[in-house]
Amino acid sequence: MTGLVPEPVDGVPPETASPAVKVPSPAAVPDEGPFTSEQVRQLEAQGFAFAMARGIGERDARFFARLARDAAVHRTPPLNLKEARGYVVRVVRNKIVDLRRGPSREVPVDRLPDRDAGDVTAEQVIRRDEIRRAMRMVQEVLTERQFEVFWLRCVMEMSGEETAQALGISPGTVAATLNRAKTKIEAHVRESKQRDERDERGERGERGARDERGTRDAREEPEEKAQPGDEWVARPRGRTRPEGGEGTVPPRRRPNDHR
């Protein structure tokens, strides 16, 4: 901290002058340029989310996001907030390209960043898992460019102009790419639903066929008939006893059998 000593006032003894005013030193104030602390945090979070969505590991994603944030904040001439958002995406995207040009490494693509680390309720956890599964499906269906456009337009809610500036393409290309991406996603969802319905019908049909075969086999099972010289006639297995018990009916004597 540095002090500013006020100038002496005529007629006022030095000992009664106002005390020195404490002001923060330049090093104590973070240089955030034209942005507030919250805006700077949002820029970093957007860069991190974009990198994670592209399949970059958490450590690299955080590093790229900080680099992009600092580049956007200190860029000359200064950027407004919308321009800074697109600039962050461009920097992160270029870093990802450089990373993948180097030695190949295992890239995790099965997770997305938690938007809120304070998710504690079951509904929040379920919702977050649903989003992750949906984004994994989108990644599998779309090309890399289509996914980038879809992410910026539909997830980060950038305008067509912002997306075009961030990706270095024209707004018309953004609109056409987004339309193709949505068409592919809708077709994939429709086919998946039809496939699930066919599988469900097949399972129901198989269960029904098994039940029908079992009923037919039980109905067609022959009864044991008495042969000459037998002392009793066997009844179908499983017939209920008079007292209600399960099992074979006891032997029945013939009318002329006096034993």
Short mmCIF file of C-alpha atoms in Angstrom, two decimals:
data_model
loop_
_atom_site.label_atom_id
_atom_site.label_comp_id
_atom_site.label_asym_id
_atom_site.label_seq_id
_atom_site.Cartn_x
_atom_site.Cartn_y
_atom_site.Cartn_z
CA MET A 1 0.00 0.00 0.00
CA THR A 2 1.17 3.53 -0.67
CA GLY A 3 0.12 6.72 1.06
CA LEU A 4 -0.91 10.09 -0.27
CA VAL A 5 0.03 12.95 2.06
CA PRO A 6 -2.31 15.95 1.66
CA GLU A 7 -0.88 19.38 1.01
CA PRO A 8 -0.60 21.70 4.08
CA VAL A 9 -3.57 23.98 4.59
CA ASP A 10 -2.90 27.65 5.33
CA GLY A 11 -3.56 28.48 8.94
CA VAL A 12 -3.83 24.85 10.03
CA PRO A 13 -0.99 23.38 12.08
CA PRO A 14 0.64 20.33 10.48
CA GLU A 15 -0.25 18.13 13.42
CA THR A 16 -3.98 18.74 12.84
CA ALA A 17 -3.86 18.02 9.11
CA SER A 18 -5.81 15.04 7.73
CA PRO A 19 -3.99 11.69 7.91
CA ALA A 20 -2.50 10.13 4.81
CA VAL A 21 -5.02 8.33 2.62
CA LYS A 22 -4.19 4.69 1.96
CA VAL A 23 -4.59 3.57 -1.67
CA PRO A 24 -3.94 0.10 -3.02
CA SER A 25 -0.73 -0.48 -4.92
CA PRO A 26 -1.06 -1.42 -8.62
CA ALA A 27 0.02 -5.01 -7.89
CA ALA A 28 -2.88 -5.45 -5.46
CA VAL A 29 -5.52 -4.78 -8.11
CA PRO A 30 -6.02 -7.50 -10.74
CA ASP A 31 -5.87 -6.19 -14.26
CA GLU A 32 -9.25 -7.20 -15.67
CA GLY A 33 -9.34 -4.64 -18.44
CA PRO A 34 -12.86 -3.52 -19.36
CA PHE A 35 -14.52 -6.54 -17.71
CA THR A 36 -15.80 -7.19 -14.22
CA SER A 37 -14.59 -10.09 -12.10
CA GLU A 38 -17.79 -12.02 -12.84
CA GLN A 39 -17.40 -11.50 -16.58
CA VAL A 40 -13.80 -12.69 -16.48
CA ARG A 41 -14.89 -15.79 -14.57
CA GLN A 42 -17.61 -16.45 -17.16
CA LEU A 43 -15.12 -16.17 -20.02
CA GLU A 44 -12.88 -18.77 -18.40
CA ALA A 45 -15.83 -21.06 -17.67
CA GLN A 46 -16.99 -20.88 -21.29
CA GLY A 47 -13.53 -21.73 -22.57
CA PHE A 48 -13.27 -24.64 -20.14
CA ALA A 49 -16.69 -26.01 -21.10
CA PHE A 50 -15.88 -25.80 -24.81
CA ALA A 51 -12.58 -27.64 -24.35
CA MET A 52 -14.17 -30.39 -22.25
CA ALA A 53 -16.98 -30.80 -24.77
CA ARG A 54 -14.36 -31.31 -27.48
CA GLY A 55 -12.95 -34.23 -25.47
CA ILE A 56 -9.95 -32.55 -23.85
CA GLY A 57 -8.85 -33.71 -20.41
CA GLU A 58 -9.70 -31.53 -17.44
CA ARG A 59 -6.14 -30.39 -16.77
CA ASP A 60 -5.49 -29.25 -20.35
CA ALA A 61 -8.97 -27.75 -20.58
CA ARG A 62 -8.40 -25.53 -17.55
CA PHE A 63 -5.00 -24.47 -18.87
CA PHE A 64 -6.41 -23.57 -22.29
CA ALA A 65 -9.32 -21.70 -20.71
CA ARG A 66 -7.00 -19.54 -18.60
CA LEU A 67 -4.79 -18.76 -21.58
CA ALA A 68 -7.81 -17.78 -23.65
CA ARG A 69 -9.27 -15.69 -20.84
CA ASP A 70 -6.05 -13.72 -20.38
CA ALA A 71 -5.68 -13.24 -24.12
CA ALA A 72 -9.20 -11.86 -24.41
CA VAL A 73 -8.91 -9.60 -21.38
CA HIS A 74 -5.60 -8.02 -22.40
CA ARG A 75 -6.18 -7.86 -26.14
CA THR A 76 -5.45 -4.55 -27.84
CA PRO A 77 -7.63 -2.83 -28.86
CA PRO A 78 -9.99 -3.89 -26.05
CA LEU A 79 -12.87 -6.22 -26.86
CA ASN A 80 -16.45 -5.95 -25.74
CA LEU A 81 -18.02 -8.91 -23.96
CA LYS A 82 -19.54 -10.51 -27.08
CA GLU A 83 -16.27 -10.21 -28.97
CA ALA A 84 -14.38 -11.63 -26.00
CA ARG A 85 -16.62 -14.72 -25.90
CA GLY A 86 -15.86 -15.51 -29.52
CA TYR A 87 -12.18 -14.75 -29.02
CA VAL A 88 -11.97 -17.21 -26.11
CA VAL A 89 -13.48 -19.95 -28.26
CA ARG A 90 -11.02 -19.25 -31.09
CA VAL A 91 -8.01 -19.40 -28.77
CA VAL A 92 -9.16 -22.64 -27.13
CA ARG A 93 -9.95 -24.15 -30.52
CA ASN A 94 -6.48 -23.32 -31.84
CA LYS A 95 -4.88 -24.82 -28.73
CA ILE A 96 -6.85 -28.02 -29.24
CA VAL A 97 -5.65 -28.22 -32.85
CA ASP A 98 -2.05 -27.76 -31.72
CA LEU A 99 -2.48 -30.40 -29.03
CA ARG A 100 -3.83 -32.99 -31.43
CA ARG A 101 -1.10 -32.33 -33.95
CA GLY A 102 1.43 -33.48 -31.38
CA PRO A 103 1.95 -37.04 -30.08
CA SER A 104 -1.30 -38.92 -29.83
CA ARG A 105 -2.71 -39.32 -26.35
CA GLU A 106 -5.77 -40.83 -24.84
CA VAL A 107 -8.53 -38.23 -24.95
CA PRO A 108 -11.48 -38.74 -22.61
CA VAL A 109 -14.75 -38.05 -24.41
CA ASP A 110 -17.19 -39.55 -21.94
CA ARG A 111 -17.74 -36.62 -19.61
CA LEU A 112 -18.74 -32.99 -19.63
CA PRO A 113 -17.88 -30.35 -17.06
CA ASP A 114 -20.18 -29.85 -14.11
CA ARG A 115 -21.81 -26.46 -14.50
CA ASP A 116 -22.41 -26.32 -10.77
CA ALA A 117 -20.26 -28.23 -8.30
CA GLY A 118 -23.00 -27.71 -5.70
CA ASP A 119 -25.43 -30.16 -7.28
CA VAL A 120 -26.70 -32.09 -4.29
CA THR A 121 -30.28 -33.10 -5.04
CA ALA A 122 -31.24 -36.25 -6.89
CA GLU A 123 -33.01 -34.20 -9.56
CA GLN A 124 -29.86 -32.17 -10.26
CA VAL A 125 -27.70 -35.28 -10.53
CA ILE A 126 -30.19 -37.02 -12.83
CA ARG A 127 -30.49 -33.93 -15.02
CA ARG A 128 -26.72 -33.61 -15.29
CA ASP A 129 -26.37 -37.28 -16.28
CA GLU A 130 -29.07 -36.87 -18.92
CA ILE A 131 -27.19 -33.92 -20.42
CA ARG A 132 -23.98 -35.93 -20.50
CA ARG A 133 -25.64 -38.84 -22.28
CA ALA A 134 -27.26 -36.49 -24.78
CA MET A 135 -23.98 -34.74 -25.54
CA ARG A 136 -22.18 -38.07 -26.00
CA MET A 137 -24.84 -39.02 -28.53
CA VAL A 138 -24.42 -35.68 -30.33
CA GLN A 139 -20.65 -36.16 -30.48
CA GLU A 140 -21.07 -39.59 -32.06
CA VAL A 141 -23.54 -38.38 -34.70
CA LEU A 142 -22.07 -35.05 -35.82
CA THR A 143 -18.86 -34.12 -37.56
CA GLU A 144 -16.35 -31.97 -35.71
CA ARG A 145 -17.46 -28.75 -37.41
CA GLN A 146 -21.14 -29.55 -36.93
CA PHE A 147 -20.55 -30.23 -33.25
CA GLU A 148 -18.70 -26.93 -32.80
CA VAL A 149 -21.52 -24.98 -34.42
CA PHE A 150 -24.16 -26.89 -32.44
CA TRP A 151 -22.32 -26.31 -29.17
CA LEU A 152 -21.83 -22.57 -29.69
CA ARG A 153 -25.33 -21.91 -31.02
CA CYS A 154 -27.43 -24.24 -28.89
CA VAL A 155 -25.44 -24.73 -25.68
CA MET A 156 -23.53 -21.47 -25.29
CA GLU A 157 -26.39 -19.62 -27.04
CA MET A 158 -24.13 -17.49 -29.20
CA SER A 159 -25.65 -15.63 -32.12
CA GLY A 160 -24.96 -16.64 -35.68
CA GLU A 161 -22.59 -13.70 -36.10
CA GLU A 162 -20.69 -14.53 -32.92
CA THR A 163 -20.38 -18.16 -33.92
CA ALA A 164 -19.18 -17.22 -37.39
CA GLN A 165 -16.55 -14.91 -35.92
CA ALA A 166 -15.40 -17.52 -33.41
CA LEU A 167 -15.00 -20.26 -36.03
CA GLY A 168 -13.80 -18.07 -38.88
CA ILE A 169 -16.68 -18.90 -41.22
CA SER A 170 -19.58 -16.95 -42.67
CA PRO A 171 -22.97 -16.59 -40.93
CA GLY A 172 -24.56 -18.42 -43.87
CA THR A 173 -22.26 -21.38 -43.32
CA VAL A 174 -23.16 -21.36 -39.64
CA ALA A 175 -26.88 -21.50 -40.44
CA ALA A 176 -26.47 -24.28 -43.01
CA THR A 177 -24.20 -26.33 -40.74
CA LEU A 178 -26.58 -25.97 -37.80
CA ASN A 179 -29.51 -27.06 -39.96
CA ARG A 180 -27.65 -30.19 -41.10
CA ALA A 181 -26.62 -30.94 -37.52
CA LYS A 182 -30.19 -30.71 -36.24
CA THR A 183 -31.44 -32.89 -39.10
CA LYS A 184 -28.89 -35.60 -38.29
CA ILE A 185 -29.71 -35.49 -34.58
CA GLU A 186 -33.46 -35.74 -35.24
CA ALA A 187 -32.95 -38.67 -37.63
CA HIS A 188 -30.74 -40.48 -35.11
CA VAL A 189 -33.26 -39.98 -32.30
CA ARG A 190 -36.11 -41.18 -34.53
CA GLU A 191 -34.21 -44.30 -35.62
CA SER A 192 -33.21 -45.08 -32.04
CA LYS A 193 -36.82 -44.81 -30.91
CA GLN A 194 -38.03 -47.09 -33.71
CA ARG A 195 -35.28 -49.61 -32.92
CA ASP A 196 -36.23 -49.63 -29.24
CA GLU A 197 -39.89 -50.18 -30.15
CA ARG A 198 -38.98 -53.11 -32.43
CA ASP A 199 -36.84 -54.65 -29.71
CA GLU A 200 -39.65 -54.27 -27.20
CA ARG A 201 -42.18 -55.87 -29.55
CA GLY A 202 -39.75 -58.70 -30.23
CA GLU A 203 -39.30 -59.38 -26.54
CA ARG A 204 -43.05 -59.38 -25.95
CA GLY A 205 -43.57 -61.74 -28.90
CA GLU A 206 -40.88 -64.10 -27.68
CA ARG A 207 -42.37 -64.20 -24.19
CA GLY A 208 -45.81 -64.85 -25.66
CA ALA A 209 -44.49 -67.66 -27.86
CA ARG A 210 -42.81 -69.31 -24.89
CA ASP A 211 -46.00 -69.12 -22.85
CA GLU A 212 -48.06 -70.53 -25.73
CA ARG A 213 -45.64 -73.42 -26.25
CA GLY A 214 -45.74 -74.22 -22.55
CA THR A 215 -49.55 -74.21 -22.51
CA ARG A 216 -49.75 -76.38 -25.63
CA ASP A 217 -47.25 -78.89 -24.27
CA ALA A 218 -49.17 -79.19 -21.03
CA ARG A 219 -52.46 -79.60 -22.90
CA GLU A 220 -51.09 -82.27 -25.24
CA GLU A 221 -49.39 -84.36 -22.54
CA PRO A 222 -50.96 -87.90 -22.79
CA GLU A 223 -52.60 -89.52 -19.82
CA GLU A 224 -51.44 -92.91 -18.60
CA LYS A 225 -54.14 -95.51 -19.36
CA ALA A 226 -54.79 -98.72 -17.48
CA GLN A 227 -53.54 -101.96 -18.96
CA PRO A 228 -55.11 -105.42 -18.48
CA GLY A 229 -54.25 -106.76 -15.08
CA ASP A 230 -53.56 -103.34 -13.54
CA GLU A 231 -55.07 -102.76 -10.13
CA TRP A 232 -55.49 -99.02 -10.54
CA VAL A 233 -55.66 -96.26 -13.15
CA ALA A 234 -53.12 -93.45 -13.07
CA ARG A 235 -54.55 -89.97 -13.38
CA PRO A 236 -52.82 -86.94 -14.92
CA ARG A 237 -49.97 -85.63 -12.83
CA GLY A 238 -50.68 -82.60 -10.77
CA ARG A 239 -54.36 -83.40 -10.18
CA THR A 240 -55.65 -81.95 -6.93
CA ARG A 241 -56.30 -84.37 -4.10
CA PRO A 242 -59.73 -84.26 -2.45
CA GLU A 243 -58.26 -82.56 0.57
CA GLY A 244 -56.62 -79.89 -1.58
CA GLY A 245 -53.03 -81.20 -1.68
CA GLU A 246 -50.98 -81.48 -4.88
CA GLY A 247 -49.76 -84.79 -6.25
CA THR A 248 -50.91 -87.98 -7.93
CA VAL A 249 -54.39 -89.25 -7.10
CA PRO A 250 -54.20 -92.47 -5.00
CA PRO A 251 -55.00 -95.78 -6.73
CA ARG A 252 -58.70 -96.42 -7.35
CA ARG A 253 -59.97 -99.97 -6.81
CA ARG A 254 -61.97 -101.67 -9.51
CA PRO A 255 -65.60 -102.61 -8.78
CA ASN A 256 -64.90 -106.38 -8.75
CA ASP A 257 -61.76 -106.09 -6.69
CA HIS A 258 -62.65 -107.49 -3.20
CA ARG A 259 -59.17 -107.48 -1.78
#
